[in-house]
PDB file of C-alpha atoms in Angstrom:
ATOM      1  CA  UNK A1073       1.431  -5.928 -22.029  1.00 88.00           C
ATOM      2  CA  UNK A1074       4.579  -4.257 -20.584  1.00 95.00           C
ATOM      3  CA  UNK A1075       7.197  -6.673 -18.582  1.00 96.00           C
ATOM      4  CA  UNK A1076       5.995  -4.203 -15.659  1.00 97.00           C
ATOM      5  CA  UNK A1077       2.596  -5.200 -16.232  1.00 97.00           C
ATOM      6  CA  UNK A1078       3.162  -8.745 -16.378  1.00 98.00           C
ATOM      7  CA  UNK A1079       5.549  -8.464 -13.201  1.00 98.00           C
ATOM      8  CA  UNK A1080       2.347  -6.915 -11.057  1.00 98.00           C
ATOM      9  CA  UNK A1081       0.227  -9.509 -12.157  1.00 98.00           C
ATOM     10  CA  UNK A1082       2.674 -12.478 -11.554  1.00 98.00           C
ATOM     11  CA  UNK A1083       3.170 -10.645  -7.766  1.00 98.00           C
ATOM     12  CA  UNK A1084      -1.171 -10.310  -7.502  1.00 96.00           C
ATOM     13  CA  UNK A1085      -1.089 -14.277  -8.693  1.00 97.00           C
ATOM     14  CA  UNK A1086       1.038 -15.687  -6.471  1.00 97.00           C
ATOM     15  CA  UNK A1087       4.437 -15.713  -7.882  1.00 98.00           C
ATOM     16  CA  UNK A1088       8.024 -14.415  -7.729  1.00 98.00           C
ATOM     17  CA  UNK A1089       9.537 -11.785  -9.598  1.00 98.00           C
ATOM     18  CA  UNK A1090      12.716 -10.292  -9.658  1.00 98.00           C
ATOM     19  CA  UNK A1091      13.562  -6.635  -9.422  1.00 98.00           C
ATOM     20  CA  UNK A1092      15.894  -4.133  -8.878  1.00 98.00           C
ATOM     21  CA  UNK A1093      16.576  -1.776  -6.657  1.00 97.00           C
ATOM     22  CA  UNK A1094      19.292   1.211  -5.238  1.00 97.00           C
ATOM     23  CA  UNK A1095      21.182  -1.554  -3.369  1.00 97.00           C
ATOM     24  CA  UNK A1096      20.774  -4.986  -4.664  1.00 97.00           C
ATOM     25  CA  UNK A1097      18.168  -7.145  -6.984  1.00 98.00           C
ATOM     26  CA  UNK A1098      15.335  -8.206  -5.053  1.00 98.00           C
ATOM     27  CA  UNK A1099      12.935 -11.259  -4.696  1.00 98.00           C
ATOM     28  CA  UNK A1100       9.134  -9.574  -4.867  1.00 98.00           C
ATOM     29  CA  UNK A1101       6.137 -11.633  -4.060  1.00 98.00           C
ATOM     30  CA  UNK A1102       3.208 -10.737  -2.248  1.00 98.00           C
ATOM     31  CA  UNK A1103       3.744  -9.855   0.925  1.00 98.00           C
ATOM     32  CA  UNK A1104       0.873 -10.252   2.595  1.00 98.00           C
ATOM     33  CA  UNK A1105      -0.125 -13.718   1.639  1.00 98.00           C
ATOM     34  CA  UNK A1106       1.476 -16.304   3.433  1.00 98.00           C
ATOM     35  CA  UNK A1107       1.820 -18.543   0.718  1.00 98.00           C
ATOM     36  CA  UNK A1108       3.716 -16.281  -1.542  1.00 98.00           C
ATOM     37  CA  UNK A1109       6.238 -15.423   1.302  1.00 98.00           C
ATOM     38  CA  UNK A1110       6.605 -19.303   2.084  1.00 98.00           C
ATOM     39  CA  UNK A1111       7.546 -19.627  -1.577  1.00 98.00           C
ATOM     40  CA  UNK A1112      10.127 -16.687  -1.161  1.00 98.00           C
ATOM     41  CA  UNK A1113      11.525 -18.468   1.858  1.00 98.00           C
ATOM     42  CA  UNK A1114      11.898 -21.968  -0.112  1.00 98.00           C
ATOM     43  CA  UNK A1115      14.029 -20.628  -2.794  1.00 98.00           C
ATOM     44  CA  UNK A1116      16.271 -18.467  -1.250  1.00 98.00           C
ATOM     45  CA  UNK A1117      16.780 -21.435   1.378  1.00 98.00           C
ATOM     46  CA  UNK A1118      16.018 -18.658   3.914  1.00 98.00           C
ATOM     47  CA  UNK A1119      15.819 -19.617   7.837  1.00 97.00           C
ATOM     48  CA  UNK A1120      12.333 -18.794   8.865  1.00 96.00           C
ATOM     49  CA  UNK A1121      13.118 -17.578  11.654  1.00 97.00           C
ATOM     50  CA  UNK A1122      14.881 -14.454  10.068  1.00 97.00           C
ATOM     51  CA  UNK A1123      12.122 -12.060   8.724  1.00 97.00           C
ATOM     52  CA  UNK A1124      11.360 -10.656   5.899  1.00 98.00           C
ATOM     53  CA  UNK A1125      10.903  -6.859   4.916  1.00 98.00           C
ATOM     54  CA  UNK A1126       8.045  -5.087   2.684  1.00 98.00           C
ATOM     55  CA  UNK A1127       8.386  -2.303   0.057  1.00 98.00           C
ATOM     56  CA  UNK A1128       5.227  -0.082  -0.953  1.00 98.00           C
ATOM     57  CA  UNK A1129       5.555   2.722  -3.416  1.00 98.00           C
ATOM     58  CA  UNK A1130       5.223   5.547  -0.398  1.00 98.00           C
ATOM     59  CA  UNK A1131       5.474   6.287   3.531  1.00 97.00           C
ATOM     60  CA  UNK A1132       1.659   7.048   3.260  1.00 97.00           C
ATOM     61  CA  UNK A1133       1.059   3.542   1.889  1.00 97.00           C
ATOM     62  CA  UNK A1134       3.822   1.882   4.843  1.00 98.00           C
ATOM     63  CA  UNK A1135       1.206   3.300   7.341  1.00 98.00           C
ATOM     64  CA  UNK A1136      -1.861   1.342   5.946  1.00 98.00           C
ATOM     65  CA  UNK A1137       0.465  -1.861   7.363  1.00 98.00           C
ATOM     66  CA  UNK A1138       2.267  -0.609  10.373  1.00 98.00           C
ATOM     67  CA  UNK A1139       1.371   1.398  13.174  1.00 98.00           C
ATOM     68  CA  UNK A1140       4.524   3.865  13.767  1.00 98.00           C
ATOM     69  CA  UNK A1141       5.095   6.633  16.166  1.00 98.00           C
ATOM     70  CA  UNK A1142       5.700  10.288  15.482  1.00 97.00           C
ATOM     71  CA  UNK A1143       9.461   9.998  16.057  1.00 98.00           C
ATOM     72  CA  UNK A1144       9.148   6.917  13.696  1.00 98.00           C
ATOM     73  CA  UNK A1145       7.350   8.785  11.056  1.00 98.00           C
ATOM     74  CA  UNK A1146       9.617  11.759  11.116  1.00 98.00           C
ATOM     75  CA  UNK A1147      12.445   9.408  10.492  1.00 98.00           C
ATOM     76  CA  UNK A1148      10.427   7.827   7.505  1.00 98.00           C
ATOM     77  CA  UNK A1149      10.137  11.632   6.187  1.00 97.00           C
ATOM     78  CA  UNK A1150      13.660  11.933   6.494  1.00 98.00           C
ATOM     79  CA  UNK A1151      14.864   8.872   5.344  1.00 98.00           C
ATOM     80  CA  UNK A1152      12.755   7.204   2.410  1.00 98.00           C
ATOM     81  CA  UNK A1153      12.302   6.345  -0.054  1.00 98.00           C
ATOM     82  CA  UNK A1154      15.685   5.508  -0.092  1.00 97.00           C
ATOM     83  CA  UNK A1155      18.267   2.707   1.290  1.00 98.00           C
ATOM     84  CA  UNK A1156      16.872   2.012   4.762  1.00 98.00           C
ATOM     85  CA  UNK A1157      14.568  -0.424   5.917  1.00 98.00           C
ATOM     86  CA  UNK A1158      12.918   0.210   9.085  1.00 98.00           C
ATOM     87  CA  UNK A1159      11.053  -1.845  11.573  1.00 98.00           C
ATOM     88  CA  UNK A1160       7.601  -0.684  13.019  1.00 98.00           C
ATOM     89  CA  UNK A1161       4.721  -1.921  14.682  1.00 98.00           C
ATOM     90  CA  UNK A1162       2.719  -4.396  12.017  1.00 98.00           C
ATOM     91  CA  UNK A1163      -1.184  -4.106  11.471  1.00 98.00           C
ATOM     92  CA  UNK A1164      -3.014  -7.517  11.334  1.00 97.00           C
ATOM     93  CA  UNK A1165      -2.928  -7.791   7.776  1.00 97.00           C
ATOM     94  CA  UNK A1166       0.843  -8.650   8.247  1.00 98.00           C
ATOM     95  CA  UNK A1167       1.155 -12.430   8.280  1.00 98.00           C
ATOM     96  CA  UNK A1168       3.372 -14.182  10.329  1.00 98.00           C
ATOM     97  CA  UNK A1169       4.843 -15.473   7.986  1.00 98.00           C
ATOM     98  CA  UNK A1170       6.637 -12.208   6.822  1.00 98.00           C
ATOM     99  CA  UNK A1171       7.543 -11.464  10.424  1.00 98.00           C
ATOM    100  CA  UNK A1172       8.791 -14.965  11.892  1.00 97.00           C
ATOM    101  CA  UNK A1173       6.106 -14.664  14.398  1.00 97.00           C
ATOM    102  CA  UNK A1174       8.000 -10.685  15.678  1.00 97.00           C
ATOM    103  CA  UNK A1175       5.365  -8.002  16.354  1.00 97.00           C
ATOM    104  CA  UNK A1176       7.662  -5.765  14.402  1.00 98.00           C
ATOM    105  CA  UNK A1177       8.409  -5.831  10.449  1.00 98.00           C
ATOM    106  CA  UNK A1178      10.654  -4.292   7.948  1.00 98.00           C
ATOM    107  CA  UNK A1179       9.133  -1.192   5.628  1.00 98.00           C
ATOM    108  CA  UNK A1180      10.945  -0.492   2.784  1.00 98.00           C
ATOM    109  CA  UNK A1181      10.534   2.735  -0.065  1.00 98.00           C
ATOM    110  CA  UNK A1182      13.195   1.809  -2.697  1.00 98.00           C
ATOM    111  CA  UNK A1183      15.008   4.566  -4.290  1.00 97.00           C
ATOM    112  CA  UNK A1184      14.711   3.376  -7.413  1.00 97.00           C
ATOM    113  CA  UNK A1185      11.965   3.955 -10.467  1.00 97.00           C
ATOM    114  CA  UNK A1186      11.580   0.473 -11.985  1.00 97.00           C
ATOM    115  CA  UNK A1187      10.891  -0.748  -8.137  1.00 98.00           C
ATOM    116  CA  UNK A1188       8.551   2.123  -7.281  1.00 98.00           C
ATOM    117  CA  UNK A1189       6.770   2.141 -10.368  1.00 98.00           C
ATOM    118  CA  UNK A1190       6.151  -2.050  -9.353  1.00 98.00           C
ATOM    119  CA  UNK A1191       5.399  -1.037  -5.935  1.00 98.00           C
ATOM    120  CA  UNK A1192       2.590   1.111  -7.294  1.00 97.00           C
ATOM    121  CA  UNK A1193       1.535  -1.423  -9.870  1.00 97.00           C
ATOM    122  CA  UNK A1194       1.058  -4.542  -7.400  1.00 96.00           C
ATOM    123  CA  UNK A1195      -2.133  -4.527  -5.549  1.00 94.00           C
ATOM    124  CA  UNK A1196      -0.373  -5.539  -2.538  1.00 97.00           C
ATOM    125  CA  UNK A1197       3.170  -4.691  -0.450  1.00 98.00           C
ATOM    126  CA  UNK A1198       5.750  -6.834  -1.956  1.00 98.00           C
ATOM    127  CA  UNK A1199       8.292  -9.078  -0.068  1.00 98.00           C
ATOM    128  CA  UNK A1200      11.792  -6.486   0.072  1.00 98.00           C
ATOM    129  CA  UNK A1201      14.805  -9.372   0.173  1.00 97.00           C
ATOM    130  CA  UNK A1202      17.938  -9.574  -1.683  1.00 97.00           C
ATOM    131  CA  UNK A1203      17.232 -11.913  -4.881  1.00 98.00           C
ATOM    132  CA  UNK A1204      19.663 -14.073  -4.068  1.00 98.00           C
ATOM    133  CA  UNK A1205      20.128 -18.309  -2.066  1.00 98.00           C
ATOM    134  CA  UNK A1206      20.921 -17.452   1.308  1.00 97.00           C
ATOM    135  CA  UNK A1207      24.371 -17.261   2.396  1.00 96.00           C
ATOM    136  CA  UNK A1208      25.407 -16.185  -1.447  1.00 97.00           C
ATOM    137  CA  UNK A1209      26.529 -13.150  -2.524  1.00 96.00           C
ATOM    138  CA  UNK A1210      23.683 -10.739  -3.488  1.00 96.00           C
ATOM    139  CA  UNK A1211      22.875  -9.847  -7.316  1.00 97.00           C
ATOM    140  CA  UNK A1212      24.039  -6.687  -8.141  1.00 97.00           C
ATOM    141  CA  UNK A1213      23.053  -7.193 -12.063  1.00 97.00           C
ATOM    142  CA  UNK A1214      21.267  -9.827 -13.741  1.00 97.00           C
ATOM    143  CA  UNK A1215      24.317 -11.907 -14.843  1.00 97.00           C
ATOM    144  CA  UNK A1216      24.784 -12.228 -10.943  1.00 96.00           C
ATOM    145  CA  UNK A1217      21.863 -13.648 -10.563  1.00 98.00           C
ATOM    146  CA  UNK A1218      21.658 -17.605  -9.222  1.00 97.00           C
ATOM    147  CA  UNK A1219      20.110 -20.261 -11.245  1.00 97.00           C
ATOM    148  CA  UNK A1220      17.797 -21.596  -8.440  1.00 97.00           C
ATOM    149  CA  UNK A1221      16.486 -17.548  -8.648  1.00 98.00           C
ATOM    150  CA  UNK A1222      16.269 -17.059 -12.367  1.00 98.00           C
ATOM    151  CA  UNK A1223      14.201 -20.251 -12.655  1.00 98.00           C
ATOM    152  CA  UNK A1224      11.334 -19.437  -9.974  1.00 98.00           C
ATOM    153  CA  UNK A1225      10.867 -16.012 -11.077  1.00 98.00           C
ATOM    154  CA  UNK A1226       8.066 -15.818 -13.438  1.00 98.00           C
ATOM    155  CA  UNK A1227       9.358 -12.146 -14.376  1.00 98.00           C
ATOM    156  CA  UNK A1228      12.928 -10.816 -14.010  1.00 98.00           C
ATOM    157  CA  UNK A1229      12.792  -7.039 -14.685  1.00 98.00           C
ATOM    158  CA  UNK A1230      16.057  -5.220 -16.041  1.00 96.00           C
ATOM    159  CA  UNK A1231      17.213  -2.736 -13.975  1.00 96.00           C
ATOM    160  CA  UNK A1232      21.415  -2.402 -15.238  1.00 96.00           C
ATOM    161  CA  UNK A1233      23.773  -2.537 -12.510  1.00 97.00           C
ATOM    162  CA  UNK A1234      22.872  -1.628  -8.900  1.00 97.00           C
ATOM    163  CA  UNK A1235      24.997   0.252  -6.255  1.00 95.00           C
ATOM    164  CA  UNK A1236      25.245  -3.030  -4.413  1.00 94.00           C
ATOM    165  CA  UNK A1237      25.213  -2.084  -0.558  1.00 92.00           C
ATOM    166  CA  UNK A1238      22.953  -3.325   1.527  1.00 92.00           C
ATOM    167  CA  UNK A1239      19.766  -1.259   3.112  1.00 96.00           C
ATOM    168  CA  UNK A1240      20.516  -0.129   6.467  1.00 97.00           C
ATOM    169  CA  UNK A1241      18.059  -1.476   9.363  1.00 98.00           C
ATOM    170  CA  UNK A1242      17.083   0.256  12.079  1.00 98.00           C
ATOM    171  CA  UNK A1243      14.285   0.259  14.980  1.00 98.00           C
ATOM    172  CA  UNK A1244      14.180   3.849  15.694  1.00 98.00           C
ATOM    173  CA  UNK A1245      11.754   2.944  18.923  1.00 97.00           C
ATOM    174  CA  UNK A1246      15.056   1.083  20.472  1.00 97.00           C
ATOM    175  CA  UNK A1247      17.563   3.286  18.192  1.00 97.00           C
ATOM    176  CA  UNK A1248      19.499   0.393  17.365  1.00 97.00           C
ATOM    177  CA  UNK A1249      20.589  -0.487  14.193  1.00 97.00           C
ATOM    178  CA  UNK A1250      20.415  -3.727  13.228  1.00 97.00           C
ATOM    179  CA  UNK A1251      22.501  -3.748   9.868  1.00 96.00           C
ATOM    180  CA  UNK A1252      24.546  -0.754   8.701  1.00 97.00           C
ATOM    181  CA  UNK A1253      24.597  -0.436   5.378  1.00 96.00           C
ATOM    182  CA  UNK A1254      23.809   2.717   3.106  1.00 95.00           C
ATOM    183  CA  UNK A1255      23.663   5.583   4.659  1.00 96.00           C
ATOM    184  CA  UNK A1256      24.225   4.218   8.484  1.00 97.00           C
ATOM    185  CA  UNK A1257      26.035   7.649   9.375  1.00 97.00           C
ATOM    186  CA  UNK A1258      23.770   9.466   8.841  1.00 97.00           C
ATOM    187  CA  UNK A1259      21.023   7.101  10.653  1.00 98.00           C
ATOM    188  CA  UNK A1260      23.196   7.771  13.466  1.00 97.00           C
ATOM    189  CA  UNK A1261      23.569  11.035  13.824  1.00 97.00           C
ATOM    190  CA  UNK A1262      19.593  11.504  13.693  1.00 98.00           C
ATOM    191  CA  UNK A1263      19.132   9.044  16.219  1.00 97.00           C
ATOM    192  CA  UNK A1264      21.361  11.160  18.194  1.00 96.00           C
ATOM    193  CA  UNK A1265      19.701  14.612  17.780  1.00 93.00           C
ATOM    194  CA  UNK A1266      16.137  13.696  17.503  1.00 89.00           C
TER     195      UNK A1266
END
């Protein structure tokens, strides 16, 4: 069985895997199942009441969980997969766990083809956070990677070194974004003319 393999099923069974991505190493567990996310919250030492994102293999698949406008799905089109996260309307199959309770959650398409090709192999959308304790500094290879994160991951999939900046956020139904990071420019000057 490939590591991939065994990373899917670890996600479809409950646990944490780690992954990387075009910004930093992320912290994949099932996204819809409350448990799973609780787990994800307990390592990284994570305040609940800061949500956390999905990633799903495609912008086809994002709509199956969120309900987003046609300005918000032109913006999708434009922008992913790639290094922006961006908040839309959740479905009901979206705990509140993921969400901290918000009506809104985080989709994510990673640029990247070890993270796609997981996206694709887990049953489910996966949990899109850095793999890293709160308040540290995020992974950008494996050697970067804390203790307390290496030893809850069931899998830890090799990716080499990642670009390192942070996903940009945005809420393209308030045009605000949230967190600039990759690509933020650009966000902005499509929020402008669209």
């Amino acid at each position: 069985m490939s590591e991939l393999d065994r990373a899917a099923d670890a996600i479809d069974s409950g646990a944490l895997v780690v992954y990387p991505t075009e910004t930093v190493y992320g912290l994949a567990a099932d996204a819809l199942e409350p448990e799973a996310v609780d787990r994800v919250f307990e390592v990284k030492g994570r305040d609940r009441s800061k949500p956390l994102s999905f990633a799903v293999p495609s912008v086809p698949s994002a709509l199956r969980y969120v309900r987003a406008t046609d300005r918000e799905r032109r913006f999708m089109a434009t922008f992913l997969p790639g290094p922006v996260t961006v908040l839309c309307r959740r479905r009901e199959a979206v705990p509140d766990e993921l969400t901290a309770g918000r009506d809104r959650v985080g989709v994510r398409v990673p640029d990247h083809p070890l993270a796609l090709r997981l996206c694709e192999r887990a049953s489910t959308p996966i949990t899109a956070t850095s793999a890293n304790v709160s308040g540290r500094a995020s992974a950008r290879k494996l050697s970067d990677l804390d203790p307390e994160i290496r030893e809850a991951a069931e899998v830890v999939l090799e990716g080499g070194e990642t670009a390192g900046t942070e996903s940009t956020v945005v809420d393209v139904s308030s045009e605000t974004i949230h967190r600039r990071g990759a690509q933020a420019d650009e966000i902005d000057a499509w929020l402008e003319d669209s």
